[in-house]
Coordinates of C-alpha atoms in Angstrom, one line a residue:
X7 CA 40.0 128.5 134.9
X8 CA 36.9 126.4 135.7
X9 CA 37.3 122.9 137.0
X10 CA 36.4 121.3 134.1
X11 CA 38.7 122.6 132.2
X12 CA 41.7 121.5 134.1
X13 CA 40.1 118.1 134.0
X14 CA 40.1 118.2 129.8
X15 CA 43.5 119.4 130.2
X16 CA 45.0 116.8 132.2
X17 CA 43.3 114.1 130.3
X18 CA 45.1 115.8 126.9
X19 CA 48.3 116.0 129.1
X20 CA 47.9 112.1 130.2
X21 CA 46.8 111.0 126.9
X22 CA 49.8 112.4 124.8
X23 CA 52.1 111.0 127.4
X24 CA 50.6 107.5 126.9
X25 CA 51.5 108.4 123.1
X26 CA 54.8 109.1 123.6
X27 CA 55.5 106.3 125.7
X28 CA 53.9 104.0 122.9
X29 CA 55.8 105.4 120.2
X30 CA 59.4 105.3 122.7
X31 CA 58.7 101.6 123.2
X32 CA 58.2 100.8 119.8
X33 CA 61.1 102.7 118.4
X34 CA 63.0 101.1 121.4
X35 CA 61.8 97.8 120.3
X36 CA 62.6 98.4 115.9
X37 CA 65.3 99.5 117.6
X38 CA 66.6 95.7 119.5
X39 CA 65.5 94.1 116.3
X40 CA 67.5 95.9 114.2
X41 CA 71.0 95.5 116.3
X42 CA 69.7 91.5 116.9
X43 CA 69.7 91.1 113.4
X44 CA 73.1 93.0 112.9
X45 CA 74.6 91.1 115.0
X46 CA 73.7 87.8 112.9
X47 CA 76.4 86.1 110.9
X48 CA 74.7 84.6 107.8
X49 CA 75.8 81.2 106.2
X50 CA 74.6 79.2 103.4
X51 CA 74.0 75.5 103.9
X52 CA 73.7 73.2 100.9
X53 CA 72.2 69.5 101.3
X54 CA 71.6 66.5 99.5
X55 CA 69.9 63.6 99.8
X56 CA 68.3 60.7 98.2
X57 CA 64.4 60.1 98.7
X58 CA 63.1 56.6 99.6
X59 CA 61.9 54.2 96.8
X60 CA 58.7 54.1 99.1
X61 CA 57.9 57.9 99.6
X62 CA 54.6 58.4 98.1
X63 CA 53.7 61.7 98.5
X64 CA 56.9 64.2 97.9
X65 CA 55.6 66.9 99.2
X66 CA 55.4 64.9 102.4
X67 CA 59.3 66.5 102.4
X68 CA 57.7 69.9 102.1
X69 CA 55.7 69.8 104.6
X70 CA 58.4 68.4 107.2
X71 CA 60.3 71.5 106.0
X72 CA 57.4 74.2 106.3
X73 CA 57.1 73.1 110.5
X74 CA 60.7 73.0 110.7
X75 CA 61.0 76.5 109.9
X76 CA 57.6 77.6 112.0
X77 CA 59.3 76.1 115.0
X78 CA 62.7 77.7 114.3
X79 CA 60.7 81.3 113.9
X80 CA 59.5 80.8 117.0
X81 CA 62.9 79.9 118.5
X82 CA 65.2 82.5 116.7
X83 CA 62.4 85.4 116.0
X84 CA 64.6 87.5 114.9
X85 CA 66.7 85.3 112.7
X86 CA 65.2 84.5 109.2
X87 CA 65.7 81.5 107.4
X88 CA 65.3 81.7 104.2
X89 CA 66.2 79.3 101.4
X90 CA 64.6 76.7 98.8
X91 CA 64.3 73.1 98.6
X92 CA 64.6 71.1 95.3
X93 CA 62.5 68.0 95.8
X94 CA 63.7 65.4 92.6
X95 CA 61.9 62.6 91.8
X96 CA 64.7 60.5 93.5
X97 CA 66.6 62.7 95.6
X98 CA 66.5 66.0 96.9
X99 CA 68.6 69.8 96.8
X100 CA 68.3 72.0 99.8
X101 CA 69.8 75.5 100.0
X102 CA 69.2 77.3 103.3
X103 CA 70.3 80.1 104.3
X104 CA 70.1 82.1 108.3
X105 CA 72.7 82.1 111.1
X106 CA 75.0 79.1 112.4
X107 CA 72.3 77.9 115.5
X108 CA 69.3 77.9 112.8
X109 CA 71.8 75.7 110.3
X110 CA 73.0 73.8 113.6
X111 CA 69.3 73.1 113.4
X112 CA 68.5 71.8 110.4
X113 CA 71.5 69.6 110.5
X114 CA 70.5 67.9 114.0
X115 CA 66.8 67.6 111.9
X116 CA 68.7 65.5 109.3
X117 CA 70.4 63.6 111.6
X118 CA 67.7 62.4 113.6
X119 CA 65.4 61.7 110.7
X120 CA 68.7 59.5 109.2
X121 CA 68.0 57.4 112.5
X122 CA 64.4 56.7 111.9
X123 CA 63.9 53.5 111.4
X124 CA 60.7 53.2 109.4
X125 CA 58.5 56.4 108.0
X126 CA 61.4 57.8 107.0
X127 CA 61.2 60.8 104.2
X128 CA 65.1 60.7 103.4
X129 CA 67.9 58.6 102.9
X130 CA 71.7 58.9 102.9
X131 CA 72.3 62.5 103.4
X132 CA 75.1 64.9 102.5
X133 CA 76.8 68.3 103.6
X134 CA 77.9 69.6 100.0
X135 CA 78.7 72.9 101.1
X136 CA 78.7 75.8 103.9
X137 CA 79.5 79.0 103.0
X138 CA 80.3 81.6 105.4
X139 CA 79.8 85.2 105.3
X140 CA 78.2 85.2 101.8
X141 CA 77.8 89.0 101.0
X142 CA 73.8 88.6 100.6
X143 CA 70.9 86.6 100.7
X144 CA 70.0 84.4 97.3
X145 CA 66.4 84.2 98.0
X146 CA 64.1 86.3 99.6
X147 CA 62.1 83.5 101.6
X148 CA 61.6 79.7 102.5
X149 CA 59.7 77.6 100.0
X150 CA 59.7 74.5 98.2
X151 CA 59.4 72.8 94.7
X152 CA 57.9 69.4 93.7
X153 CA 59.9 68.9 89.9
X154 CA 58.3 66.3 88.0
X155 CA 59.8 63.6 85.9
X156 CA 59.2 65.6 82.6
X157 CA 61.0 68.4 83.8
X158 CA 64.5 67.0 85.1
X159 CA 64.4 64.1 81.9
X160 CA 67.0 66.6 79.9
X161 CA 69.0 66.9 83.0
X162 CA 71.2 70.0 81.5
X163 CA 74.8 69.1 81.4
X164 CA 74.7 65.5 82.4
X165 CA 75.8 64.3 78.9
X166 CA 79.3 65.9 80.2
X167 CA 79.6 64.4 83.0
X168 CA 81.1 60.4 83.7
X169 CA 80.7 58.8 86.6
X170 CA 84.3 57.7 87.0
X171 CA 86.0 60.5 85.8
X172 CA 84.3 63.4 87.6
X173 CA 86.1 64.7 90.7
X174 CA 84.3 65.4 93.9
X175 CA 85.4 68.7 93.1
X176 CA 84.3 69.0 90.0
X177 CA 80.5 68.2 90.9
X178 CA 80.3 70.6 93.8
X179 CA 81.6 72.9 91.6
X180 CA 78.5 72.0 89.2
X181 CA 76.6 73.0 92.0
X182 CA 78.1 76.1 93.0
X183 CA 78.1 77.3 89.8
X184 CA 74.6 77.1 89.4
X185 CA 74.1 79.3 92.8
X186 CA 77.0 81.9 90.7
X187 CA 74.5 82.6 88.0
X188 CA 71.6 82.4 90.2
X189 CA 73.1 85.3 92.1
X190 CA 74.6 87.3 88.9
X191 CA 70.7 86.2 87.2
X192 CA 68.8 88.3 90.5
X193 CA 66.4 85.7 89.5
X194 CA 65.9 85.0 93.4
X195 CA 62.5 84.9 93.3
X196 CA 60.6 81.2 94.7
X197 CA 58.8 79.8 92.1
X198 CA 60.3 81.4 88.8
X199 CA 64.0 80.1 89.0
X200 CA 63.9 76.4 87.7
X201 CA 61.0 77.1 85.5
X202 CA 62.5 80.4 84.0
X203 CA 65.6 79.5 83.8
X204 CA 66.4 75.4 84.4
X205 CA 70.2 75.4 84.1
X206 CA 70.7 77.4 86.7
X207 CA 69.6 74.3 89.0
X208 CA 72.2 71.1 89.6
X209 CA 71.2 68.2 87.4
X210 CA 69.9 65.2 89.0
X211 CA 72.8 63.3 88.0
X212 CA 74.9 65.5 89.1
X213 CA 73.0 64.9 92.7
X214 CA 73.5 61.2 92.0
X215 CA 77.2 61.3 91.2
X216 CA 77.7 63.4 94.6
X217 CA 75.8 60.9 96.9
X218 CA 77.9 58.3 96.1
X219 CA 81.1 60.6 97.1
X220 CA 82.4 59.2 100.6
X221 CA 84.6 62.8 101.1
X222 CA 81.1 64.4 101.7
X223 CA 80.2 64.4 105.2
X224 CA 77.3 63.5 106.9
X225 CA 75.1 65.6 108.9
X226 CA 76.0 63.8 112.1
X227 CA 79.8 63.7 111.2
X228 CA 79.8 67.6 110.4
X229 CA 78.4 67.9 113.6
X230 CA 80.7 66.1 115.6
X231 CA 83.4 68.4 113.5
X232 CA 82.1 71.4 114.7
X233 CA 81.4 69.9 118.8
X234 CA 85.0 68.9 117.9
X235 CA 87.5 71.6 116.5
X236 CA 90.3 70.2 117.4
X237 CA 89.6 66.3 115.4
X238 CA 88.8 68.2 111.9
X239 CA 89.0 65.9 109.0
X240 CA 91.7 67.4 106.3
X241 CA 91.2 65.2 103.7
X242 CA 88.3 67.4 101.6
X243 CA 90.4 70.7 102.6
X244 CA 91.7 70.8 99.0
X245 CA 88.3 70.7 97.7
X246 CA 87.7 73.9 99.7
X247 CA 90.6 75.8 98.1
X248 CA 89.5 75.8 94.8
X249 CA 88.5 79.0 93.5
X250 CA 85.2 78.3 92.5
X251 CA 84.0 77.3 95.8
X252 CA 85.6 80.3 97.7
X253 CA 83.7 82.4 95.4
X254 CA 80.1 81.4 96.5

């Protein structure tokens, strides 16, 4: 065997080891991605809030939102957040859904922006819900949706609904239910669900009626809950019993 030839031949035998080093490391690596992401509890966290009188530009909200979530892909690469936020034209509905420390997150976000004393893009906000081990994800990404005035004026449902009379119960409820036949719908797709099908999505009354509700908690105040297990609040436990919010 000439030289040369054992020279081709060890450069075939040192190439194809470099291959299968490659292709070790990068099953190794699907591999650590796969068992992170396994290993990640999902929760759904629904938010209110109402939007200042002096917020121009809504999408201002959006675009707050959009960073957010860059920065927390950075921070938890191999967590997803995924989600949609309902921008009214006087207040706002934000579903998200990922693991505890990315919904941590976004509540510490809301808290902080509450504090702000001037620029502000939200007031007054409120922890409606947080579901824990839902079965699956409602929506396939993070996005948001500007709704006009024209398309919330027949606010489905609010005829039903009277201020006085409505329990706090009942109007999460309202809420949840809409996330029910979004889920039995499979209409999780961002951009088709409010304008396909609009009474899937909370009216903005129904918003309304639930920012006035004192039994919601705020983001700070669910915080200080969770920092706090043994101080939990029980007065909005029998809210959490009913059966249409332990069906979400």
């Amino acid at each position: 065997m000439t030289e040369k030839s054992l020279e081709k031949m060890t450069s075939f035998s040192c190439d194809r080891d470099s291959k299968d080093m490659e292709e070790d490391s990068a099953t190794m690596f699907d591999v650590f991605n796969r068992r992170m992401r396994e290993r990640i509890v999902l929760q759904r966290l629904i938010v209110i809030a109402r939007l200042p009188h002096d917020l121009a530009d809504r999408t201002e909200l959006g675009a707050h939102y959009e960073r957010l979530n860059f920065q927390l892909s950075k921070r938890y690469s191999w967590d997803l957040m995924t989600g949609r936020l309902y921008i009214y034209p006087s207040c706002l509905l934000h579903i998200i859904e990922s693991s505890r420390e990315v919904l941590l997150s976004v509540l510490t976000d809301l808290k902080d922006m509450q504090h702000q004393t001037h620029g502000t893009l939200l007031e007054a906000p409120r922890v409606v819900f947080m579901a824990h081990h839902p079965q699956s994800r409602l929506f396939q990404q993070w996005s948001y949706k500007v709704l006009e005035a024209d398309q919330v004026a027949g606010d489905p449902g609010a005829k039903a609904l009277e201020d006085e009379e409505e329990t706090t119960e009942t109007l999460v409820c309202t809420v949840l239910s809409g996330l029910q036949k979004l889920d039995k719908s499979k209409k999780a797709v961002p951009g088709s669900v409010w304008d396909e099908t609009p009474e899937l999505i909370a009216s903005q009354r129904v918003l309304h009626n639930l920012l006035a509700r004192e039994e919601l908690l705020t983001p700070q105040q669910h915080l200080q809950m969770y920092n706090s297990p043994l101080d939990i609040r029980m007065d909005f436990g029998q809210v959490i019993r009913s059966s249409c919010l332990t069906t979400v």
